[in-house]
mmCIF file of N, CA and C in Angstrom:
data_model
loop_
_atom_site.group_PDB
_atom_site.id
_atom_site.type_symbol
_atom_site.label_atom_id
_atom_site.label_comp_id
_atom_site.label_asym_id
_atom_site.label_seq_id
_atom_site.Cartn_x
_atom_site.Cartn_y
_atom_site.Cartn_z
ATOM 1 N N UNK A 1 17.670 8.703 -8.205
ATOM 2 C CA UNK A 1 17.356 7.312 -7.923
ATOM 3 C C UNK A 1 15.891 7.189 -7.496
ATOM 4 N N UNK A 2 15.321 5.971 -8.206
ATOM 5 C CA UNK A 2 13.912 6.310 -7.935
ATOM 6 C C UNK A 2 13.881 5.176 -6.488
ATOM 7 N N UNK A 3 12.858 5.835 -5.810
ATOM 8 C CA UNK A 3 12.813 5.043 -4.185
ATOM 9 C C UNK A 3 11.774 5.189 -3.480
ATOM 10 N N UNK A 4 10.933 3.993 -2.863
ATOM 11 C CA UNK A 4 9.818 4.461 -2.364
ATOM 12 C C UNK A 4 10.031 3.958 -0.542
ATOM 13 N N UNK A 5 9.634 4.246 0.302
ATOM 14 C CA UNK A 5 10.174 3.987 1.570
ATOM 15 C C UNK A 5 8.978 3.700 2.525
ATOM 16 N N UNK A 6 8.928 2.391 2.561
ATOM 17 C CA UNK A 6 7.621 2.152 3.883
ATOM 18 C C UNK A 6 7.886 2.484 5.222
ATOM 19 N N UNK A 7 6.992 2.630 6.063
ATOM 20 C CA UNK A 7 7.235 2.959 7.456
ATOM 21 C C UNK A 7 5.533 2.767 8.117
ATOM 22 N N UNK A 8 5.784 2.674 9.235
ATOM 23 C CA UNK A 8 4.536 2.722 10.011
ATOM 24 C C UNK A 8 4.001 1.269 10.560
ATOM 25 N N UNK A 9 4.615 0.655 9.963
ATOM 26 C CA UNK A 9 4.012 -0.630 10.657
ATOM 27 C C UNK A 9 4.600 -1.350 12.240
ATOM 28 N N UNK A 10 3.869 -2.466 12.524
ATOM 29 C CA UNK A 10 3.898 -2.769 14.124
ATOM 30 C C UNK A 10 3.179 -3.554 14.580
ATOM 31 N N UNK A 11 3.138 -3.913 15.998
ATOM 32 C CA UNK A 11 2.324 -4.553 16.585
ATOM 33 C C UNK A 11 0.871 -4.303 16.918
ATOM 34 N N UNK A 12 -0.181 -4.276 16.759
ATOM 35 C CA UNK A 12 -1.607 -4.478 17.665
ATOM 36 C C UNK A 12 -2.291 -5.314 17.805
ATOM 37 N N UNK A 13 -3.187 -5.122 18.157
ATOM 38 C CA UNK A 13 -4.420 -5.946 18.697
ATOM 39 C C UNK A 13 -5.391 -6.389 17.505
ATOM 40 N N UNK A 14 -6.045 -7.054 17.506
ATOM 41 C CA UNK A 14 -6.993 -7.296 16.713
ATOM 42 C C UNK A 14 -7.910 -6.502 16.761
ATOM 43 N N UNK A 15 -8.664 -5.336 15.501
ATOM 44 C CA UNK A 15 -9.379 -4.248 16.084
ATOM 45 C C UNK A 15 -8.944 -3.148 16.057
ATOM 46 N N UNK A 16 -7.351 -3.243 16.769
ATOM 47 C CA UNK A 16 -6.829 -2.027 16.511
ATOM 48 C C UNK A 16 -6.599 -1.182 14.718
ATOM 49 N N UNK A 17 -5.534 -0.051 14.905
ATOM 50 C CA UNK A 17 -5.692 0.613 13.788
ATOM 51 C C UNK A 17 -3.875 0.830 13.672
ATOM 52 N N UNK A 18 -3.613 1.004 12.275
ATOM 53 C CA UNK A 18 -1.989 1.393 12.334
ATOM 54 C C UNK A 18 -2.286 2.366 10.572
ATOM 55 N N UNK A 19 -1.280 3.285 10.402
ATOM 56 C CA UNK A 19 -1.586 4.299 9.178
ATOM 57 C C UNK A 19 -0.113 3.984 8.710
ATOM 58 N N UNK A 20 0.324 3.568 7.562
ATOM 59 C CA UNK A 20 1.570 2.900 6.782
ATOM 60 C C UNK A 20 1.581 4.228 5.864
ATOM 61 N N UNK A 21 2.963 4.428 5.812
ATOM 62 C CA UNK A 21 3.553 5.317 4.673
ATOM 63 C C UNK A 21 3.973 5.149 3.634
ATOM 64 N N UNK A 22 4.330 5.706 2.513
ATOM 65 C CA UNK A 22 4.985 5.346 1.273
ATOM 66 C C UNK A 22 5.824 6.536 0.765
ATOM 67 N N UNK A 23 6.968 7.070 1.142
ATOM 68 C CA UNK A 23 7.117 8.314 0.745
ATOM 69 C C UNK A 23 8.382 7.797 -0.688
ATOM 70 N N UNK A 24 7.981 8.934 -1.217
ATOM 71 C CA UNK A 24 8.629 8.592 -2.548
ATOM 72 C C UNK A 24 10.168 9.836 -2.909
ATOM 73 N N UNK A 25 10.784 9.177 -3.217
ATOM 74 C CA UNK A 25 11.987 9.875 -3.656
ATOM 75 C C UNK A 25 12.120 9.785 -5.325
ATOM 76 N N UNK A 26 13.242 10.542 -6.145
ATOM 77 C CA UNK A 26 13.163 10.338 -7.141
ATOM 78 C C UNK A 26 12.802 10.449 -8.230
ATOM 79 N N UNK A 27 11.332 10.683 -7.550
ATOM 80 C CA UNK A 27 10.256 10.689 -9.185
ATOM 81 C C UNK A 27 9.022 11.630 -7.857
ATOM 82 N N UNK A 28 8.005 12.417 -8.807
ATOM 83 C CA UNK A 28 6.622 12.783 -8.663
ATOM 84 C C UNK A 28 5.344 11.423 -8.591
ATOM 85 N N UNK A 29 5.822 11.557 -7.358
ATOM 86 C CA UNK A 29 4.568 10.834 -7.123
ATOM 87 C C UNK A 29 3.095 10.158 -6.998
ATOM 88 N N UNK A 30 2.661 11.499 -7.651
ATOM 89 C CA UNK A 30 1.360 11.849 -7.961
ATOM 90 C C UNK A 30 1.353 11.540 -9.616
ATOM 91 N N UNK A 31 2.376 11.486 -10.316
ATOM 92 C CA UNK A 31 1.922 11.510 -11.901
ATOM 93 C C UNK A 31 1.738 9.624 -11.871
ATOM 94 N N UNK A 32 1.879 9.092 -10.626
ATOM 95 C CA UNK A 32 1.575 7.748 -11.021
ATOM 96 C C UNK A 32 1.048 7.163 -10.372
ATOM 97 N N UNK A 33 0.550 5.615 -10.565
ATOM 98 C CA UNK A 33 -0.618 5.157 -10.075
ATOM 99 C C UNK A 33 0.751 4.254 -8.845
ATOM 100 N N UNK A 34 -0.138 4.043 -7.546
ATOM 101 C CA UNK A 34 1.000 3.594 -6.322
ATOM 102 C C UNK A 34 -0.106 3.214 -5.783
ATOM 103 N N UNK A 35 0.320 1.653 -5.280
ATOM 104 C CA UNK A 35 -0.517 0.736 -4.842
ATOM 105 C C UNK A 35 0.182 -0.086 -3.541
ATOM 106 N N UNK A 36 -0.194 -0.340 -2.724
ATOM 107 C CA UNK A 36 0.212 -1.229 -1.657
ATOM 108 C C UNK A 36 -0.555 -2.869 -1.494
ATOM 109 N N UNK A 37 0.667 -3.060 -0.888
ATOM 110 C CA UNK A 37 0.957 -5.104 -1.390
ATOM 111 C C UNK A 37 1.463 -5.757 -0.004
ATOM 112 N N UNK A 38 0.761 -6.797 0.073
ATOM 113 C CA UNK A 38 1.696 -7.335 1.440
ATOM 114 C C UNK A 38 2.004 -8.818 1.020
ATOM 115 N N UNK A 39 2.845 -9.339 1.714
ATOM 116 C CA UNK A 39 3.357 -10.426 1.602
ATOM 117 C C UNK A 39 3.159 -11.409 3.108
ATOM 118 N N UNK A 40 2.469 -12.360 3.255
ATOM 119 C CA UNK A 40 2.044 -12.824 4.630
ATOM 120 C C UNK A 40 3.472 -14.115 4.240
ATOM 121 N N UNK A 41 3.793 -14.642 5.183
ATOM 122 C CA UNK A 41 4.915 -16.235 5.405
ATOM 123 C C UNK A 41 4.439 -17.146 4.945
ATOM 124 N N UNK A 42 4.969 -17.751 3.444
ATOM 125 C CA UNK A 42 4.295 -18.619 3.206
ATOM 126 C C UNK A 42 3.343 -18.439 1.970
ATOM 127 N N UNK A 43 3.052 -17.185 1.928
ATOM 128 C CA UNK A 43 2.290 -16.902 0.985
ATOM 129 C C UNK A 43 2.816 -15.749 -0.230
ATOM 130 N N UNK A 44 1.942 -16.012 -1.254
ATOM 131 C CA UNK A 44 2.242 -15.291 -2.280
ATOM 132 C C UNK A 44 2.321 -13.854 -2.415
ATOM 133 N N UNK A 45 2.956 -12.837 -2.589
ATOM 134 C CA UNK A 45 2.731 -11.295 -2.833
ATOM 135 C C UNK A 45 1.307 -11.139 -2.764
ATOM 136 N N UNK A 46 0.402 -9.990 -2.518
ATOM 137 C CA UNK A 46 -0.870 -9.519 -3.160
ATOM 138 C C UNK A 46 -0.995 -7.909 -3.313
ATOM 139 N N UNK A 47 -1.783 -8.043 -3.948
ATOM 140 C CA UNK A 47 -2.505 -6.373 -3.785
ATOM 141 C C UNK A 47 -3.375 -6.441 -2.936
ATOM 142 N N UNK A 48 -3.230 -4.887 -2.497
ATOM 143 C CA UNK A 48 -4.220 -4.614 -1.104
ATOM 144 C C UNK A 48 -5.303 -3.417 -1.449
ATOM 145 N N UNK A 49 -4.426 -2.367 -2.209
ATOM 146 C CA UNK A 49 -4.936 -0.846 -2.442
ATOM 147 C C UNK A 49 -4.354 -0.060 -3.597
ATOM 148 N N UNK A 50 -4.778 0.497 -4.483
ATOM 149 C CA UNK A 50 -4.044 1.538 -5.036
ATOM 150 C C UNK A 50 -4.557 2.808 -5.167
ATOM 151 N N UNK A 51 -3.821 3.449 -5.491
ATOM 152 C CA UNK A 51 -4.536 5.161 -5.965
ATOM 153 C C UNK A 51 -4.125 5.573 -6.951
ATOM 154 N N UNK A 52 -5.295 6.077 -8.524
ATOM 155 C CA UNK A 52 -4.925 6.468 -9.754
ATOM 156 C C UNK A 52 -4.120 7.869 -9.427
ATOM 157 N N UNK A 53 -3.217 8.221 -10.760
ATOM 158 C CA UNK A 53 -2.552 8.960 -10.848
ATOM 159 C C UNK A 53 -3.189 10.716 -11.138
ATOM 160 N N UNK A 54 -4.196 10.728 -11.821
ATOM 161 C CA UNK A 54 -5.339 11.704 -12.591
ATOM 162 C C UNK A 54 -5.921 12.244 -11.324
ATOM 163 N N UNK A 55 -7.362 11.364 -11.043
ATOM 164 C CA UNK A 55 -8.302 11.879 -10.360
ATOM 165 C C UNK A 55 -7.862 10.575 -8.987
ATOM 166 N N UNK A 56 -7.604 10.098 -8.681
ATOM 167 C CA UNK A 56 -7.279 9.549 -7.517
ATOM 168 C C UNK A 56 -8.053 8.708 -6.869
ATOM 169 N N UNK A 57 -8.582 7.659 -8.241
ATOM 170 C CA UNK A 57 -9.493 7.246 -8.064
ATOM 171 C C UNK A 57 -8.531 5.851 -6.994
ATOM 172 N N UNK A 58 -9.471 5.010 -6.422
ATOM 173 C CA UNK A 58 -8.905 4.096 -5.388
ATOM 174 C C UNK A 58 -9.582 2.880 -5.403
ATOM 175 N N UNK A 59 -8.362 2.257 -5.462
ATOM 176 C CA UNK A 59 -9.104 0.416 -5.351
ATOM 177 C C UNK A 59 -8.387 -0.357 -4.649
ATOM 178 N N UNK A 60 -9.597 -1.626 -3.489
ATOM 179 C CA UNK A 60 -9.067 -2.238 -2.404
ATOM 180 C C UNK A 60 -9.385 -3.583 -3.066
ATOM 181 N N UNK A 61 -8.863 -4.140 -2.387
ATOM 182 C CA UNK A 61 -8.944 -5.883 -2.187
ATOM 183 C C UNK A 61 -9.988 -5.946 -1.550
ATOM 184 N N UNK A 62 -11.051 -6.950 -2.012
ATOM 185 C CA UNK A 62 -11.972 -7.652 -1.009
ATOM 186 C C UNK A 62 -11.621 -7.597 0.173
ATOM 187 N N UNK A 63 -10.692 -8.468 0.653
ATOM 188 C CA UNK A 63 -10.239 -8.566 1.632
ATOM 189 C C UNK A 63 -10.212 -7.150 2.918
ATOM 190 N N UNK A 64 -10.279 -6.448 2.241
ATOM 191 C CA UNK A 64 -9.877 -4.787 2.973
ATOM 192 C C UNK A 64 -10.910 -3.806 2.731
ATOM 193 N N UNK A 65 -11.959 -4.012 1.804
ATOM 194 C CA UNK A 65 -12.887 -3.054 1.610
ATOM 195 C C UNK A 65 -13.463 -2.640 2.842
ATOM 196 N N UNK A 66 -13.676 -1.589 3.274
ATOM 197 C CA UNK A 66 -14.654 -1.195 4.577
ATOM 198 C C UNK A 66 -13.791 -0.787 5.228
ATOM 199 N N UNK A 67 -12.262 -1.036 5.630
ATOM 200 C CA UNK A 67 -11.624 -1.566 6.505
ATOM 201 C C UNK A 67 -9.785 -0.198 6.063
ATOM 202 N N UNK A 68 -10.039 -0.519 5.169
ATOM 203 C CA UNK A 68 -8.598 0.360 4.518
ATOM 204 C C UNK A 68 -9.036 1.149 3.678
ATOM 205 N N UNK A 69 -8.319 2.335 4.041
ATOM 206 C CA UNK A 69 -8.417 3.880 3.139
ATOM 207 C C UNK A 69 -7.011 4.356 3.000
ATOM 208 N N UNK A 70 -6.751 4.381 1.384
ATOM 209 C CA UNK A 70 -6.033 4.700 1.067
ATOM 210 C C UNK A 70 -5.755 6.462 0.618
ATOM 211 N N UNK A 71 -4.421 6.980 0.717
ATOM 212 C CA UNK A 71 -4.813 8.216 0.449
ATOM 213 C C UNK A 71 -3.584 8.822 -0.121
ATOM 214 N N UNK A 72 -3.412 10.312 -0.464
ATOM 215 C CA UNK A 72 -2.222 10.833 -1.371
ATOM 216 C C UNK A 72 -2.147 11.684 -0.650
ATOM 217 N N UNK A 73 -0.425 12.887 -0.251
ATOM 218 C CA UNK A 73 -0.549 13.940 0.428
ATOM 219 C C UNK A 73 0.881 14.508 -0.474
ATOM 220 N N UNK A 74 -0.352 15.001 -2.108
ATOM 221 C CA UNK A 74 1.299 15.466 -3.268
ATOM 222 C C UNK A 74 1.856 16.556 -2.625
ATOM 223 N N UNK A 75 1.735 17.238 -1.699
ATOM 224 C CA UNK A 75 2.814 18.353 -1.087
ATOM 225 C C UNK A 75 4.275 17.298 -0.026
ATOM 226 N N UNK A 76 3.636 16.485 0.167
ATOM 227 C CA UNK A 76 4.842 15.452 0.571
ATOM 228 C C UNK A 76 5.252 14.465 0.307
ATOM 229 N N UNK A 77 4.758 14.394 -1.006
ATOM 230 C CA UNK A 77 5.351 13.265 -1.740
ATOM 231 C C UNK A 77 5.243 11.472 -1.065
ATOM 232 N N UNK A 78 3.674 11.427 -0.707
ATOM 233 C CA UNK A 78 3.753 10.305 0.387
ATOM 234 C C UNK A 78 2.219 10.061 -0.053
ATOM 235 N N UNK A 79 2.410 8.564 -0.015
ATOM 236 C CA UNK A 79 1.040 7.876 -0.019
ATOM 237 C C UNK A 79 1.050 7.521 1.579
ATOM 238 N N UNK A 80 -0.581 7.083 1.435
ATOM 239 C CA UNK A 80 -0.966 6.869 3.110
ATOM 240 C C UNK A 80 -1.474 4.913 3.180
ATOM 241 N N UNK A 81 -1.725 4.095 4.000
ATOM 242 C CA UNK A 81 -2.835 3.796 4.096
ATOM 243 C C UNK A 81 -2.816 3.312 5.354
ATOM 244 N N UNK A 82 -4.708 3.786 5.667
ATOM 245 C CA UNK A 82 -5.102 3.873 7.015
ATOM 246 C C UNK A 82 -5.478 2.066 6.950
ATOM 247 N N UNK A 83 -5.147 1.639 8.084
ATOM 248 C CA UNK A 83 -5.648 0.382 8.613
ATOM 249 C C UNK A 83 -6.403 0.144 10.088
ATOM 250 N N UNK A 84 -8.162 -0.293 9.258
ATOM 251 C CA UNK A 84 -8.614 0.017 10.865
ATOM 252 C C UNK A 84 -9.072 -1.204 10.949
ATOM 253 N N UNK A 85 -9.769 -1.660 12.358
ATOM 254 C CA UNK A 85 -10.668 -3.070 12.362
ATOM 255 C C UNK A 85 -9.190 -4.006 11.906
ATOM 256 N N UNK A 86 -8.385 -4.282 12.210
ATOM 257 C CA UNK A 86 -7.504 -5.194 11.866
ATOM 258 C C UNK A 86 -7.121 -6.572 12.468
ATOM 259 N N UNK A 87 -7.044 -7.679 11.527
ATOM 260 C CA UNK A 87 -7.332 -8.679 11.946
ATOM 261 C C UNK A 87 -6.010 -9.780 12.185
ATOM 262 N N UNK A 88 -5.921 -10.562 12.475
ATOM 263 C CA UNK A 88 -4.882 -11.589 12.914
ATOM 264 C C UNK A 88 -4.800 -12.083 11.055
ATOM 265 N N UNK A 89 -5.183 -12.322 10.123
ATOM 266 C CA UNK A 89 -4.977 -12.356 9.133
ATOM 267 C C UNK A 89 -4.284 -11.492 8.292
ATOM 268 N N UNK A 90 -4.114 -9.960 8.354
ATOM 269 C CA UNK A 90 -3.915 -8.950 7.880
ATOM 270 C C UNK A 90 -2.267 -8.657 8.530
ATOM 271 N N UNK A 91 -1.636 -9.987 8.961
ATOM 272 C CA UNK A 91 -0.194 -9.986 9.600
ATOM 273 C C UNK A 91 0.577 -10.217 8.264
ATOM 274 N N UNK A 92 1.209 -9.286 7.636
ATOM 275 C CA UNK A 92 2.265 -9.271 6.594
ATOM 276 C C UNK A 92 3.014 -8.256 6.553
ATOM 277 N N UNK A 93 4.363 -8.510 5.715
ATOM 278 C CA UNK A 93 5.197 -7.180 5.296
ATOM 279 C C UNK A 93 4.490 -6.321 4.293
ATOM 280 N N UNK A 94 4.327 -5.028 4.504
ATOM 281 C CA UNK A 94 3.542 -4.213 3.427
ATOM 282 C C UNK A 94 4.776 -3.476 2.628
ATOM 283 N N UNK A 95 4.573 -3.350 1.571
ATOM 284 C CA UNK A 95 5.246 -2.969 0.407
ATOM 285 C C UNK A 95 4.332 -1.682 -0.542
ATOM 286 N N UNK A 96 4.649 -0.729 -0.826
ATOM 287 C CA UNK A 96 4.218 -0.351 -1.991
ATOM 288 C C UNK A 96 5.239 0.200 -3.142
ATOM 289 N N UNK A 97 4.234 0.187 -3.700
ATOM 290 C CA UNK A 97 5.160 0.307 -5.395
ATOM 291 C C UNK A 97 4.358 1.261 -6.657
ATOM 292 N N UNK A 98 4.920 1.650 -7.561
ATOM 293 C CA UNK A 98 3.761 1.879 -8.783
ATOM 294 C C UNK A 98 3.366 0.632 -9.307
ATOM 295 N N UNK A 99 1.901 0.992 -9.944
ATOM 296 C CA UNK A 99 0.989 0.077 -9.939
ATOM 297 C C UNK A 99 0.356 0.135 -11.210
ATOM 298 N N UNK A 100 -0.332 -0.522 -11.048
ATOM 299 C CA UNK A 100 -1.516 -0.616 -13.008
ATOM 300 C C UNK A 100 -2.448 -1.424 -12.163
ATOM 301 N N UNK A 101 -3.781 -0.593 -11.732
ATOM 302 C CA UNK A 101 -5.039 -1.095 -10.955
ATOM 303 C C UNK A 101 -6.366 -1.235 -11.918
ATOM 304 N N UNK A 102 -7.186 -1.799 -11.605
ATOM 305 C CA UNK A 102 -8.531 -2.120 -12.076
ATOM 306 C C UNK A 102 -9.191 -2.619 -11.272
ATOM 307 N N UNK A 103 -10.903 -3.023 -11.612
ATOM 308 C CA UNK A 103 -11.332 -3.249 -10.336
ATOM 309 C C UNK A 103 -11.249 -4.575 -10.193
ATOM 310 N N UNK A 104 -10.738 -5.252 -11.002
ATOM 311 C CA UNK A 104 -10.030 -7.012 -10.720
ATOM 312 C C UNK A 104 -8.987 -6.961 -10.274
ATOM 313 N N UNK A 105 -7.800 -6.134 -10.396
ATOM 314 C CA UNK A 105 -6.463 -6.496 -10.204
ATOM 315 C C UNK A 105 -5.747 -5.266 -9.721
ATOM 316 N N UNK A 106 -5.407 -5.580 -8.385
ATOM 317 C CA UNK A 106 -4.510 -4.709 -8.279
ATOM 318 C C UNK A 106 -2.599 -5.112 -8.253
ATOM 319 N N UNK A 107 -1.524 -4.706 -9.498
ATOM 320 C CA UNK A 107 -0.712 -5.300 -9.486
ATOM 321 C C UNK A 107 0.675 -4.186 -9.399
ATOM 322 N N UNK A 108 1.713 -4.741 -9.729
ATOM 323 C CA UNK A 108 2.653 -3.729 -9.504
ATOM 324 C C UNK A 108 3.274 -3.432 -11.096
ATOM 325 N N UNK A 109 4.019 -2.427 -11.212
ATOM 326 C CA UNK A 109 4.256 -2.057 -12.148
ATOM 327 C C UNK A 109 5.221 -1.286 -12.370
ATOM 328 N N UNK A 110 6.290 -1.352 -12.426
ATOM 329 C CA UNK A 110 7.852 -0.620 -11.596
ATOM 330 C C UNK A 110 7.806 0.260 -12.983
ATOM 331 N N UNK A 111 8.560 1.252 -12.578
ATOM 332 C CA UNK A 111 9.074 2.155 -14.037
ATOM 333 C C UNK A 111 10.183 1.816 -13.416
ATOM 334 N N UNK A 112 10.987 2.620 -14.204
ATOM 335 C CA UNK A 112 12.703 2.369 -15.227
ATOM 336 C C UNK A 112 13.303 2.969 -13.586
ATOM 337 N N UNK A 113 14.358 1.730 -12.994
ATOM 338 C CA UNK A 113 14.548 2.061 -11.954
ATOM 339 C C UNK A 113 14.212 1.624 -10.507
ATOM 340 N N UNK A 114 13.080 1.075 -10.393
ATOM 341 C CA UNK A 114 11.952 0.985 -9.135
ATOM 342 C C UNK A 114 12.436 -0.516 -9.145
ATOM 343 N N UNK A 115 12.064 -0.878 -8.255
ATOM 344 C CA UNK A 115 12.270 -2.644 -7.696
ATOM 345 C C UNK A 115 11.726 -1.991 -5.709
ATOM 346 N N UNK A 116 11.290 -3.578 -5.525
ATOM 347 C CA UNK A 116 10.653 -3.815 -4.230
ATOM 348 C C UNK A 116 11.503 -3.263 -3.299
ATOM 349 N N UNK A 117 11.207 -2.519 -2.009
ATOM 350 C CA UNK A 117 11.406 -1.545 -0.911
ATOM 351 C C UNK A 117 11.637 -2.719 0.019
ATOM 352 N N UNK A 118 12.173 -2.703 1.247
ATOM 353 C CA UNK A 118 12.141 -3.679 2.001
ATOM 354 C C UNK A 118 10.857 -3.611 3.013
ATOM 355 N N UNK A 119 9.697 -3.153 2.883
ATOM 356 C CA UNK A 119 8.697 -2.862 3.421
ATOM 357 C C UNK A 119 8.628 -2.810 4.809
ATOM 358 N N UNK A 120 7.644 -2.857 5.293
ATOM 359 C CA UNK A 120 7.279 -2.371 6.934
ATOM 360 C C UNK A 120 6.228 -3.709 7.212
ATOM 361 N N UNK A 121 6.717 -4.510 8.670
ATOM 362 C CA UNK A 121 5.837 -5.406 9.214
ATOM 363 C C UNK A 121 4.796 -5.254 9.903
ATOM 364 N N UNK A 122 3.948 -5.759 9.527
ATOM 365 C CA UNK A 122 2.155 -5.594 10.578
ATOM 366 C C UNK A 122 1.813 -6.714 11.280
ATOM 367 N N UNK A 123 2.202 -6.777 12.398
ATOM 368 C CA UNK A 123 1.785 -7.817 13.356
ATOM 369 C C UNK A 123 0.279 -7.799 14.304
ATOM 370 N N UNK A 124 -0.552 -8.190 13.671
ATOM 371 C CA UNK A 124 -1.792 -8.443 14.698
ATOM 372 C C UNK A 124 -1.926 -9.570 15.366
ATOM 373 N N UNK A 125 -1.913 -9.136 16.623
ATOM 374 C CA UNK A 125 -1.850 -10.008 17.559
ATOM 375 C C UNK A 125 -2.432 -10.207 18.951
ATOM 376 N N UNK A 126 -3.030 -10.500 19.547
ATOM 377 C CA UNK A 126 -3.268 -10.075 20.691
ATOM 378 C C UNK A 126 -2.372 -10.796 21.786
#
């Protein structure tokens, strides 16, 4: 069964930092491109980050450039992403998924099997 599993998210401060997981079951994780997405109340899905499948190449959202580093750890089958400088805007459920990235679009892209995770909440708040 293919399955990807968020974790790590929570409460902080504005400023503060939180590191979100993606560990993958199912499938090799690394042979594909896996991108993270949040969903704020009210608002539409987005892309935030992804990481190519090859060379590992990585792409952020405006919104997050400077700010989020995304990363791969193929001995554990787990994507990362670091969240630093975080803002009262950046309050959503994070999701990741496989992806199909460019430097316009980062979107999702399920293989045979995959559908949305119930993701992990990021509350910035002070």
């Amino acid at each position: 069964q293919v399955q990807l599993v968020e974790s790590g998210g929570g409460l902080v401060q504005p400023g503060g930092s939180l590191r979100l997981s993606c560990a993958a079951s199912g499938f090799t994780l690394n042979r594909h491109v896996i991108g993270w997405f949040r969903q704020a109340p009210g608002k539409e899905r987005e892309g935030v980050s992804c990481i190519g499948n090859i060379w590992g190449r990585t792409y952020y959202a405006d919104a997050v450039k400077g700010r989020f580093t995304i990363s791969r750890d193929n001995a554990k089958n787990t994507v990362y992403l670091q969240m630093n400088s975080l803002k009262p805007e950046d309050t959503a459920v994070y999701y990741c998924a496989t992806a199909s990235c460019s430097d316009n679009k980062i979107g999702h892209s399920f293989i045979s099997g995959g559908s949305w995770g119930q993701g992990t909440q990021v509350t910035v708040s002070s």
